[in-house]
Short mmCIF file of C-alpha atoms in Angstrom, two decimals:
data_model
loop_
_atom_site.label_atom_id
_atom_site.label_comp_id
_atom_site.label_asym_id
_atom_site.label_seq_id
_atom_site.Cartn_x
_atom_site.Cartn_y
_atom_site.Cartn_z
CA MET O 7 18.71 -8.49 -41.13
CA THR O 8 20.13 -7.27 -37.74
CA GLY O 9 17.78 -5.19 -35.36
CA PRO O 10 18.92 -2.03 -33.23
CA ASP O 11 19.68 -4.23 -30.38
CA ASP O 12 22.38 -5.92 -32.65
CA VAL O 13 24.10 -2.98 -33.66
CA LEU O 14 27.09 -1.51 -31.64
CA LEU O 15 28.39 2.17 -32.05
CA VAL O 16 31.97 2.30 -31.29
CA HIS O 17 33.88 5.56 -30.91
CA GLY O 18 37.40 4.67 -31.43
CA GLY O 19 40.85 6.05 -30.31
CA THR O 20 40.84 5.21 -27.04
CA PRO O 21 43.34 2.70 -25.52
CA LEU O 22 41.98 -0.22 -23.85
CA GLU O 23 43.16 -0.44 -20.09
CA GLY O 24 42.16 -2.21 -17.23
CA GLU O 25 41.38 -5.99 -16.02
CA ILE O 26 39.02 -8.54 -17.37
CA ARG O 27 38.58 -12.21 -16.73
CA VAL O 28 38.32 -15.13 -19.18
CA ARG O 29 36.56 -18.39 -17.93
CA GLY O 30 36.36 -22.05 -19.41
CA ALA O 31 37.33 -22.58 -22.98
CA LYS O 32 34.44 -22.34 -25.55
CA ASN O 33 36.36 -25.18 -27.36
CA LEU O 34 35.89 -27.44 -24.43
CA VAL O 35 33.06 -26.68 -22.14
CA PRO O 36 30.27 -27.65 -24.60
CA LYS O 37 32.07 -30.93 -25.27
CA ALA O 38 32.66 -31.67 -21.54
CA MET O 39 28.75 -31.15 -21.18
CA VAL O 40 28.14 -33.48 -23.71
CA ALA O 41 30.52 -36.05 -22.09
CA ALA O 42 28.30 -36.02 -19.11
CA LEU O 43 25.65 -38.16 -21.16
CA LEU O 44 28.03 -40.96 -20.99
CA GLY O 45 28.06 -41.16 -17.26
CA HIS O 46 25.90 -43.15 -14.82
CA GLY O 47 25.57 -40.49 -12.21
CA PRO O 48 25.91 -36.77 -12.13
CA SER O 49 28.84 -34.61 -13.28
CA ARG O 50 30.25 -31.31 -11.88
CA LEU O 51 31.67 -28.72 -14.52
CA ARG O 52 33.32 -25.64 -13.07
CA ASN O 53 34.69 -22.40 -14.62
CA VAL O 54 31.72 -22.40 -17.33
CA PRO O 55 31.31 -19.35 -19.22
CA ASP O 56 27.94 -17.75 -20.06
CA ILE O 57 27.98 -17.91 -23.83
CA ARG O 58 25.60 -19.15 -26.38
CA ASP O 59 27.06 -22.35 -27.28
CA VAL O 60 26.78 -23.49 -23.56
CA ARG O 61 22.99 -22.46 -23.71
CA VAL O 62 22.51 -24.39 -26.92
CA VAL O 63 24.16 -27.60 -25.59
CA ARG O 64 22.31 -27.19 -22.27
CA GLY O 65 18.91 -27.11 -24.07
CA LEU O 66 19.83 -30.19 -26.05
CA LEU O 67 20.77 -32.09 -23.14
CA GLN O 68 17.73 -31.13 -21.41
CA LEU O 69 15.51 -32.20 -24.31
CA HIS O 70 17.06 -35.49 -23.84
CA GLY O 71 16.30 -35.84 -20.09
CA VAL O 72 19.43 -34.63 -18.54
CA THR O 73 18.86 -32.49 -15.60
CA VAL O 74 21.26 -29.33 -15.78
CA ARG O 75 21.22 -26.95 -12.78
CA PRO O 76 23.62 -24.42 -11.45
CA GLY O 77 26.18 -25.77 -8.78
CA ASP O 78 27.40 -24.36 -5.48
CA GLU O 79 29.87 -21.84 -6.86
CA PRO O 80 29.45 -19.21 -9.75
CA GLY O 81 30.13 -20.86 -13.06
CA GLU O 82 29.43 -24.39 -11.99
CA LEU O 83 26.91 -26.80 -13.49
CA VAL O 84 25.69 -29.96 -12.41
CA LEU O 85 24.62 -32.39 -15.11
CA ASP O 86 22.73 -35.54 -14.30
CA PRO O 87 22.07 -38.09 -16.97
CA THR O 88 20.15 -40.58 -15.02
CA TYR O 89 16.98 -40.45 -17.05
CA VAL O 90 18.29 -40.02 -20.64
CA GLU O 91 15.57 -40.48 -23.04
CA SER O 92 14.57 -39.89 -26.70
CA ALA O 93 13.86 -36.36 -27.76
CA ASN O 94 11.11 -34.99 -29.89
CA VAL O 95 12.57 -34.62 -33.49
CA ALA O 96 10.73 -31.12 -33.81
CA ASP O 97 12.29 -29.88 -30.65
CA ILE O 98 15.71 -31.02 -31.78
CA ASP O 99 15.26 -29.44 -35.08
CA ALA O 100 14.58 -26.06 -33.27
CA HIS O 101 18.20 -26.05 -32.59
CA ALA O 102 19.20 -26.49 -36.18
CA GLY O 103 21.57 -23.95 -37.48
CA SER O 104 22.42 -22.57 -34.10
CA SER O 105 25.67 -24.68 -33.32
CA ARG O 106 27.86 -27.29 -34.67
CA ILE O 107 27.87 -29.04 -31.41
CA PRO O 108 24.99 -31.30 -31.81
CA ILE O 109 26.82 -33.97 -33.94
CA LEU O 110 29.01 -34.68 -30.93
CA LEU O 111 25.87 -36.30 -29.22
CA CYS O 112 25.89 -38.93 -31.66
CA GLY O 113 28.30 -41.36 -29.91
CA PRO O 114 26.96 -40.71 -26.42
CA LEU O 115 23.14 -41.20 -27.51
CA LEU O 116 24.09 -44.28 -29.53
CA HIS O 117 25.50 -45.77 -26.51
CA ARG O 118 22.71 -44.62 -24.20
CA LEU O 119 19.58 -45.03 -26.32
CA GLY O 120 20.75 -46.98 -29.53
CA HIS O 121 19.92 -44.24 -31.79
CA ALA O 122 19.97 -40.35 -32.32
CA PHE O 123 18.68 -37.77 -34.51
CA ILE O 124 20.94 -34.74 -35.44
CA PRO O 125 19.63 -31.67 -37.10
CA GLY O 126 21.33 -29.38 -39.76
CA LEU O 127 24.34 -27.79 -38.16
CA GLY O 128 25.26 -24.15 -38.03
CA GLY O 129 28.70 -22.36 -36.87
CA CYS O 130 30.85 -19.93 -38.58
CA ASP O 131 31.31 -19.57 -42.40
CA ILE O 132 35.06 -19.57 -42.61
CA GLY O 133 35.57 -22.58 -44.84
CA GLY O 134 34.63 -26.05 -45.42
CA ARG O 135 34.30 -28.22 -42.31
CA PRO O 136 32.88 -31.37 -43.77
CA ILE O 137 30.74 -33.41 -41.42
CA ASP O 138 31.59 -36.37 -43.63
CA PHE O 139 34.50 -36.99 -41.13
CA HIS O 140 32.02 -37.56 -38.31
CA PHE O 141 29.59 -39.89 -40.09
CA GLU O 142 32.50 -41.83 -41.55
CA VAL O 143 33.92 -42.45 -38.21
CA LEU O 144 30.60 -43.47 -36.58
CA ARG O 145 30.08 -46.00 -39.56
CA GLN O 146 33.50 -47.47 -38.74
CA PHE O 147 32.27 -47.94 -35.18
CA GLY O 148 29.14 -49.78 -36.68
CA ALA O 149 26.53 -47.26 -36.76
CA THR O 150 24.09 -46.88 -39.48
CA ILE O 151 23.12 -43.47 -40.83
CA GLU O 152 19.93 -42.40 -42.83
CA LYS O 153 19.28 -39.14 -44.17
CA ARG O 154 15.95 -37.64 -43.08
CA GLU O 155 14.09 -34.29 -43.45
CA GLY O 156 15.99 -31.82 -41.38
CA GLY O 157 18.85 -34.09 -40.43
CA GLN O 158 20.51 -37.43 -39.93
CA TYR O 159 18.97 -40.46 -38.22
CA LEU O 160 21.59 -42.77 -36.74
CA GLU O 161 21.17 -46.23 -35.20
CA ALA O 162 23.40 -48.84 -33.44
CA PRO O 163 21.61 -52.39 -34.04
CA GLN O 164 24.43 -53.69 -31.54
CA ARG O 165 27.26 -52.38 -29.30
CA LEU O 166 29.60 -50.16 -31.22
CA ARG O 167 32.80 -51.81 -31.83
CA GLY O 168 36.49 -50.15 -31.60
CA CYS O 169 38.41 -50.01 -34.94
CA LYS O 170 41.32 -48.22 -36.55
CA ILE O 171 40.81 -44.88 -37.92
CA ARG O 172 43.16 -42.42 -39.63
CA LEU O 173 42.07 -38.93 -40.15
CA PRO O 174 42.99 -37.31 -43.56
CA TYR O 175 43.51 -34.06 -41.56
CA PRO O 176 43.83 -33.55 -37.64
CA SER O 177 40.35 -32.30 -37.32
CA VAL O 178 39.45 -31.14 -33.78
CA GLY O 179 35.78 -32.15 -34.28
CA ALA O 180 36.41 -35.53 -35.75
CA THR O 181 38.94 -36.24 -32.81
CA GLU O 182 36.35 -35.45 -30.23
CA GLN O 183 33.88 -37.62 -31.92
CA VAL O 184 36.00 -40.57 -31.90
CA LEU O 185 36.84 -39.90 -28.20
CA LEU O 186 33.28 -39.67 -27.17
CA THR O 187 32.37 -42.79 -29.15
CA ALA O 188 35.18 -45.02 -28.37
CA VAL O 189 35.35 -44.93 -24.59
CA LEU O 190 32.20 -47.11 -24.37
CA ALA O 191 32.84 -49.04 -27.67
CA GLU O 192 33.74 -52.66 -27.39
CA GLY O 193 37.61 -53.25 -27.79
CA VAL O 194 40.31 -50.98 -28.67
CA THR O 195 40.24 -47.88 -30.91
CA GLU O 196 43.26 -46.46 -32.51
CA LEU O 197 43.02 -42.89 -33.77
CA SER O 198 45.91 -41.58 -36.11
CA ASN O 199 46.56 -38.14 -37.23
CA ALA O 200 44.47 -36.86 -34.22
CA ALA O 201 44.27 -33.33 -33.10
CA VAL O 202 46.04 -32.48 -30.01
CA GLU O 203 44.94 -29.07 -28.91
CA PRO O 204 44.91 -28.26 -25.22
CA GLU O 205 41.16 -28.54 -25.37
CA ILE O 206 41.38 -32.09 -26.63
CA GLU O 207 43.90 -33.08 -23.83
CA ASP O 208 41.27 -31.41 -21.28
CA LEU O 209 38.65 -33.43 -22.78
CA ILE O 210 40.80 -36.54 -22.28
CA CYS O 211 41.07 -35.53 -18.64
CA VAL O 212 37.38 -35.31 -18.31
CA LEU O 213 36.86 -38.70 -19.89
CA GLN O 214 39.65 -40.50 -17.70
CA LYS O 215 38.06 -39.03 -14.51
CA MET O 216 34.87 -40.74 -15.62
CA GLY O 217 36.73 -44.00 -15.97
CA ALA O 218 37.79 -44.07 -19.62
CA ILE O 219 41.21 -45.61 -20.41
CA ILE O 220 42.94 -43.26 -23.06
CA ALA O 221 46.61 -43.08 -23.94
CA MET O 222 48.28 -40.15 -26.29
CA ASP O 223 51.31 -40.86 -28.24
CA THR O 224 53.71 -38.29 -29.39
CA ASP O 225 53.08 -38.90 -33.03
CA ARG O 226 49.36 -37.77 -32.90
CA THR O 227 48.04 -41.41 -32.12
CA ILE O 228 45.45 -41.94 -29.35
CA ARG O 229 44.50 -45.22 -28.34
CA ILE O 230 41.24 -45.84 -26.44
CA THR O 231 40.34 -49.14 -24.61
CA GLY O 232 36.55 -49.30 -24.34
CA VAL O 233 34.94 -49.97 -20.97
CA ASP O 234 31.54 -51.21 -19.95
CA LYS O 235 30.44 -48.38 -17.86
CA LEU O 236 31.47 -44.71 -16.95
CA GLY O 237 30.70 -42.70 -13.77
CA GLY O 238 30.40 -38.77 -13.41
CA TYR O 239 33.26 -36.30 -13.19
CA ASN O 240 34.17 -33.46 -11.27
CA HIS O 241 36.27 -30.94 -13.41
CA ARG O 242 37.45 -27.30 -13.78
CA ALA O 243 37.46 -26.49 -17.30
CA LEU O 244 40.89 -24.98 -18.71
CA SER O 245 40.71 -21.18 -19.53
CA ASP O 246 39.73 -19.90 -23.03
CA ARG O 247 43.20 -19.39 -24.53
CA LEU O 248 41.43 -17.99 -27.78
CA GLU O 249 39.49 -15.42 -25.96
CA ALA O 250 42.74 -14.28 -23.87
CA ALA O 251 44.79 -13.75 -27.19
CA SER O 252 41.84 -11.74 -28.60
CA TRP O 253 42.16 -9.12 -25.71
CA ALA O 254 45.83 -9.23 -25.93
CA SER O 255 45.56 -8.32 -29.77
CA ALA O 256 43.19 -5.49 -28.72
CA ALA O 257 45.76 -4.01 -26.11
CA LEU O 258 48.20 -4.13 -29.07
CA ALA O 259 46.11 -2.57 -31.69
CA THR O 260 44.66 0.30 -29.52
CA GLY O 261 47.96 1.01 -27.64
CA GLY O 262 46.45 -0.32 -24.26
CA ASN O 263 47.20 -2.37 -21.40
CA ILE O 264 44.89 -5.16 -20.31
CA TYR O 265 45.40 -7.76 -17.47
CA VAL O 266 43.59 -10.93 -18.58
CA ARG O 267 42.91 -12.72 -15.31
CA GLY O 268 42.66 -16.48 -15.88
CA ALA O 269 44.99 -16.62 -19.06
CA GLN O 270 47.41 -19.50 -18.89
CA GLN O 271 50.94 -19.52 -20.24
CA ARG O 272 51.18 -23.30 -21.01
CA SER O 273 48.17 -23.24 -23.71
CA MET O 274 49.48 -19.76 -25.25
CA VAL O 275 53.26 -20.39 -25.79
CA ALA O 276 52.96 -20.14 -29.49
CA PHE O 277 50.95 -16.96 -29.35
CA LEU O 278 53.19 -15.38 -26.67
CA ASN O 279 56.42 -16.03 -28.98
CA THR O 280 54.55 -14.48 -31.95
CA TYR O 281 53.24 -11.44 -29.73
CA ARG O 282 56.60 -10.67 -28.59
CA LYS O 283 58.16 -10.86 -32.17
CA VAL O 284 55.40 -8.17 -33.28
CA GLY O 285 56.72 -6.09 -30.30
CA GLY O 286 53.98 -6.76 -27.75
CA ALA O 287 54.93 -6.88 -23.99
CA PHE O 288 53.52 -9.12 -21.58
CA GLU O 289 54.00 -10.21 -17.93
CA ILE O 290 52.72 -13.64 -16.40
CA ASP O 291 51.78 -14.48 -12.85
CA ASP O 292 49.82 -17.25 -11.22
CA GLU O 293 46.49 -15.44 -11.78
CA GLY O 294 46.79 -14.38 -15.47
CA ILE O 295 48.84 -12.48 -17.92
CA ARG O 296 49.14 -8.84 -18.40
CA PHE O 297 49.44 -7.66 -22.02
CA TRP O 298 50.38 -4.05 -23.33
CA HIS O 299 51.84 -2.06 -26.18
CA PRO O 300 55.33 -0.75 -24.75
CA GLY O 301 55.34 2.29 -27.23
CA GLY O 302 57.37 2.79 -30.27
CA SER O 303 56.75 0.85 -33.65
CA LEU O 304 55.44 -2.58 -33.95
CA ASN O 305 57.28 -5.09 -36.29
CA ALA O 306 56.06 -6.66 -39.40
CA ILE O 307 56.24 -10.53 -39.32
CA ALA O 308 55.82 -13.72 -41.28
CA LEU O 309 53.05 -16.03 -39.83
CA GLU O 310 51.59 -19.26 -40.73
CA THR O 311 48.73 -20.76 -38.88
CA ASP O 312 48.67 -24.47 -38.04
CA VAL O 313 46.97 -26.85 -35.97
CA ALA O 314 48.36 -27.47 -32.29
CA PRO O 315 51.11 -27.19 -31.42
CA GLY O 316 51.33 -24.32 -34.12
CA PHE O 317 49.90 -20.79 -34.16
CA GLN O 318 46.32 -21.35 -33.98
CA THR O 319 43.91 -20.20 -36.61
CA ASP O 320 41.61 -18.48 -33.94
CA TRP O 321 44.38 -16.24 -33.03
CA GLN O 322 45.01 -14.91 -36.62
CA GLN O 323 42.15 -12.69 -37.12
CA PRO O 324 42.64 -10.47 -34.17
CA LEU O 325 46.30 -10.24 -34.56
CA VAL O 326 45.90 -9.18 -38.08
CA VAL O 327 44.29 -6.00 -37.12
CA ALA O 328 47.35 -5.13 -35.01
CA LEU O 329 49.59 -5.99 -37.73
CA THR O 330 47.94 -3.10 -39.75
CA GLN O 331 49.75 -0.95 -37.20
CA ALA O 332 53.28 -2.63 -37.78
CA SER O 333 55.81 -1.03 -39.81
CA GLY O 334 56.59 -2.94 -43.00
CA LEU O 335 55.12 -5.95 -44.82
CA SER O 336 53.72 -8.77 -42.67
CA ILE O 337 52.76 -12.11 -44.50
CA VAL O 338 50.10 -14.29 -43.13
CA HIS O 339 49.62 -17.61 -44.38
CA GLU O 340 46.23 -19.39 -43.39
CA THR O 341 46.47 -23.10 -43.67
CA VAL O 342 43.48 -24.30 -41.48
CA TYR O 343 40.33 -22.60 -42.88
CA GLU O 344 40.43 -21.61 -46.68
CA SER O 345 37.92 -18.59 -46.24
CA ARG O 346 39.31 -17.04 -43.14
CA LEU O 347 40.77 -14.27 -44.60
CA GLY O 348 37.85 -12.57 -46.19
CA PHE O 349 37.20 -10.57 -43.04
CA THR O 350 39.86 -8.25 -44.27
CA SER O 351 37.77 -6.37 -47.02
CA ALA O 352 36.26 -4.50 -44.02
CA LEU O 353 39.54 -3.64 -42.74
CA ASN O 354 40.67 -2.31 -46.15
CA GLN O 355 37.54 -0.21 -46.12
CA MET O 356 38.79 1.51 -43.02
CA GLY O 357 42.14 2.28 -44.50
CA ALA O 358 44.46 -0.71 -44.08
CA HIS O 359 46.33 -2.19 -46.98
CA ILE O 360 45.84 -5.94 -47.07
CA GLN O 361 46.39 -7.88 -50.33
CA LEU O 362 44.97 -11.38 -50.61
CA TYR O 363 46.86 -14.18 -52.57
CA ARG O 364 46.00 -17.66 -53.79
CA GLU O 365 49.45 -18.82 -53.43
CA CYS O 366 51.19 -20.33 -50.33
CA LEU O 367 53.17 -17.53 -49.06
CA GLY O 368 54.27 -19.24 -46.05
CA GLY O 369 57.21 -21.50 -45.55
CA SER O 370 55.55 -24.65 -46.67
CA ALA O 371 52.85 -25.39 -49.11
CA CYS O 372 49.49 -26.40 -47.60
CA ARG O 373 46.32 -28.19 -48.84
CA PHE O 374 44.83 -24.87 -50.22
CA GLY O 375 47.74 -24.13 -52.50
CA GLN O 376 46.45 -25.44 -55.82
CA ARG O 377 42.74 -24.85 -55.00
CA ASN O 378 42.14 -21.14 -56.03
CA PHE O 379 41.54 -20.08 -52.38
CA LEU O 380 42.47 -16.58 -51.25
CA HIS O 381 44.43 -17.97 -48.15
CA SER O 382 47.42 -15.67 -47.98
CA ALA O 383 47.65 -12.15 -47.13
CA VAL O 384 50.22 -9.29 -47.22
CA VAL O 385 49.78 -6.60 -44.71
CA SER O 386 51.47 -3.16 -45.44
CA GLY O 387 51.57 -0.89 -42.27
CA PRO O 388 51.28 1.15 -40.57
CA THR O 389 47.92 2.59 -41.63
CA LYS O 390 45.48 4.84 -39.93
CA LEU O 391 42.10 3.30 -39.71
CA GLN O 392 38.93 5.28 -40.24
CA GLY O 393 35.45 4.32 -38.64
CA SER O 394 33.19 2.53 -40.93
CA ASP O 395 30.06 0.43 -41.06
CA MET O 396 30.88 -3.44 -40.72
CA VAL O 397 28.70 -6.52 -40.60
CA VAL O 398 30.19 -9.51 -38.29
CA PRO O 399 31.09 -12.26 -40.68
CA ASP O 400 31.97 -14.90 -38.21
CA LEU O 401 32.98 -15.34 -34.32
CA ARG O 402 36.75 -14.22 -34.50
CA GLY O 403 36.19 -11.91 -37.45
CA GLY O 404 33.56 -10.05 -35.42
CA PHE O 405 35.62 -9.68 -32.48
CA SER O 406 38.53 -8.31 -34.89
CA TYR O 407 36.09 -5.73 -36.35
CA LEU O 408 35.46 -4.66 -32.78
CA ILE O 409 39.21 -4.15 -32.34
CA ALA O 410 39.67 -2.42 -35.45
CA ALA O 411 36.75 -0.01 -34.59
CA LEU O 412 38.36 0.44 -31.28
CA ALA O 413 41.67 1.42 -32.82
CA ALA O 414 40.17 3.64 -35.40
CA GLU O 415 39.56 7.37 -35.60
CA GLY O 416 36.00 8.26 -35.60
CA THR O 417 32.76 6.19 -35.15
CA SER O 418 31.83 2.84 -36.58
CA ARG O 419 28.75 0.75 -36.69
CA VAL O 420 29.30 -2.79 -36.02
CA HIS O 421 26.33 -4.95 -37.18
CA GLY O 422 25.60 -8.49 -36.20
CA ILE O 423 27.21 -8.17 -32.63
CA ASP O 424 25.08 -10.81 -31.21
CA LEU O 425 27.19 -13.56 -32.95
CA ILE O 426 30.21 -12.45 -30.64
CA ASN O 427 28.19 -13.94 -27.67
CA ARG O 428 28.83 -17.38 -29.10
CA GLY O 429 32.28 -17.23 -27.63
CA TYR O 430 33.06 -14.15 -25.64
CA GLU O 431 31.25 -14.20 -22.26
CA ASN O 432 29.71 -10.66 -21.33
CA PHE O 433 32.09 -8.89 -24.02
CA MET O 434 29.89 -5.67 -23.52
CA GLN O 435 30.71 -5.36 -19.89
CA LYS O 436 34.39 -6.22 -20.48
CA LEU O 437 34.59 -3.29 -23.02
CA LYS O 438 33.15 -1.16 -20.33
CA ASP O 439 35.53 -2.17 -17.73
CA LEU O 440 38.50 -1.57 -20.10
CA GLY O 441 37.19 2.00 -20.94
CA ALA O 442 35.79 1.58 -24.35
CA ASN O 443 33.66 4.27 -25.74
CA VAL O 444 30.74 2.31 -26.99
CA GLU O 445 27.00 2.65 -27.09
CA MET O 446 23.85 0.94 -28.55
CA PRO O 447 21.97 3.20 -31.24
CA GLY O 448 19.38 5.29 -29.42
CA GLY O 449 20.35 3.83 -26.16
CA ASP O 450 22.78 4.70 -23.14
CA PRO O 451 26.46 4.56 -23.64
CA VAL O 452 27.91 1.13 -22.43
CA ALA O 453 30.96 3.10 -21.19
#
């Protein structure tokens, strides 16, 4: 159940116009914080967003004796792991269900303490993200794993050893697990079919600054030569390309014009190409990217999500809202998370015409094609959206509902908006800065 503070009234029909700033990537910053556990000496992480995942990891690190304090500049954290210690199981368990990040503490804690306890994991319900990848990887390094009440207990009877690992799918989380474990393992680790997202590359940069030896090949192979000791790092996190694309889609869906300070072209090339095909306009400078709707009709497109360097799955949901305003039939084939298109049912209630299919409607077959998942969509547009009551299903779906409500005629009630705080820093203030007409029930208007 959501309370009154977790509901937002959105009065739609106003184009979003103005400037907002995106800071460090949600998919990098918490992992870089975990990496600080590996160092002998303090680390400095800059461009840190104030989001829930960061607060969860900060709490977990502090439970294990890591000192975390603000740095000299806004958005800077200083993390000192000098006095790492075992945490009380009940305290760790209090974080169960709040994030999926805790599993990434396994490797660093095994290196520092010889054991770790990982509570049950939370995160967005967008499809299977099995943690067996993680535990199988850790077993190959030499860890033993025992299921206990409330989570998993891991031990490393002796120093973890490098090994050869081939992932069945280029999982971002499993790739991060290997990197955070292999850097201090004895010998060489060879990881095949690794994820190569920009956030993975940035994590490698963090680890290299600490003294790690990591080589990336062009065939998704990463080789890590273990070292005996790592130091701290001083790093500025890359900007959040997923948040930037969400605001870009909001500009397109509402007929607006948004300058996203901090957005970076290099990590958004695939999105920018698709944005231009749909009919969106953008302009890039050294400080960010301006996104706007240039007027006229938007174009229907065929879109297929994929792991990097393809079109990212987290870009898909916000863009689908804009596609409801494009002329013709757009085809969306989701190949990363089998349940990610479930959010479209609420869009249909608002007046969109979106039909889901079990078949692979993209250019290639994917692993969901024969498994009875509704993972392809046909979006028929343009359609007028009407205000509605909606419950946020997941992080990106929730922001997509905000976009739809802002583009719609009339008033919408969006329930469960607190979930959006997991990955969108201060999004209420950003809505205000862009002229959105939103308010909390019974409270003052946000704008």
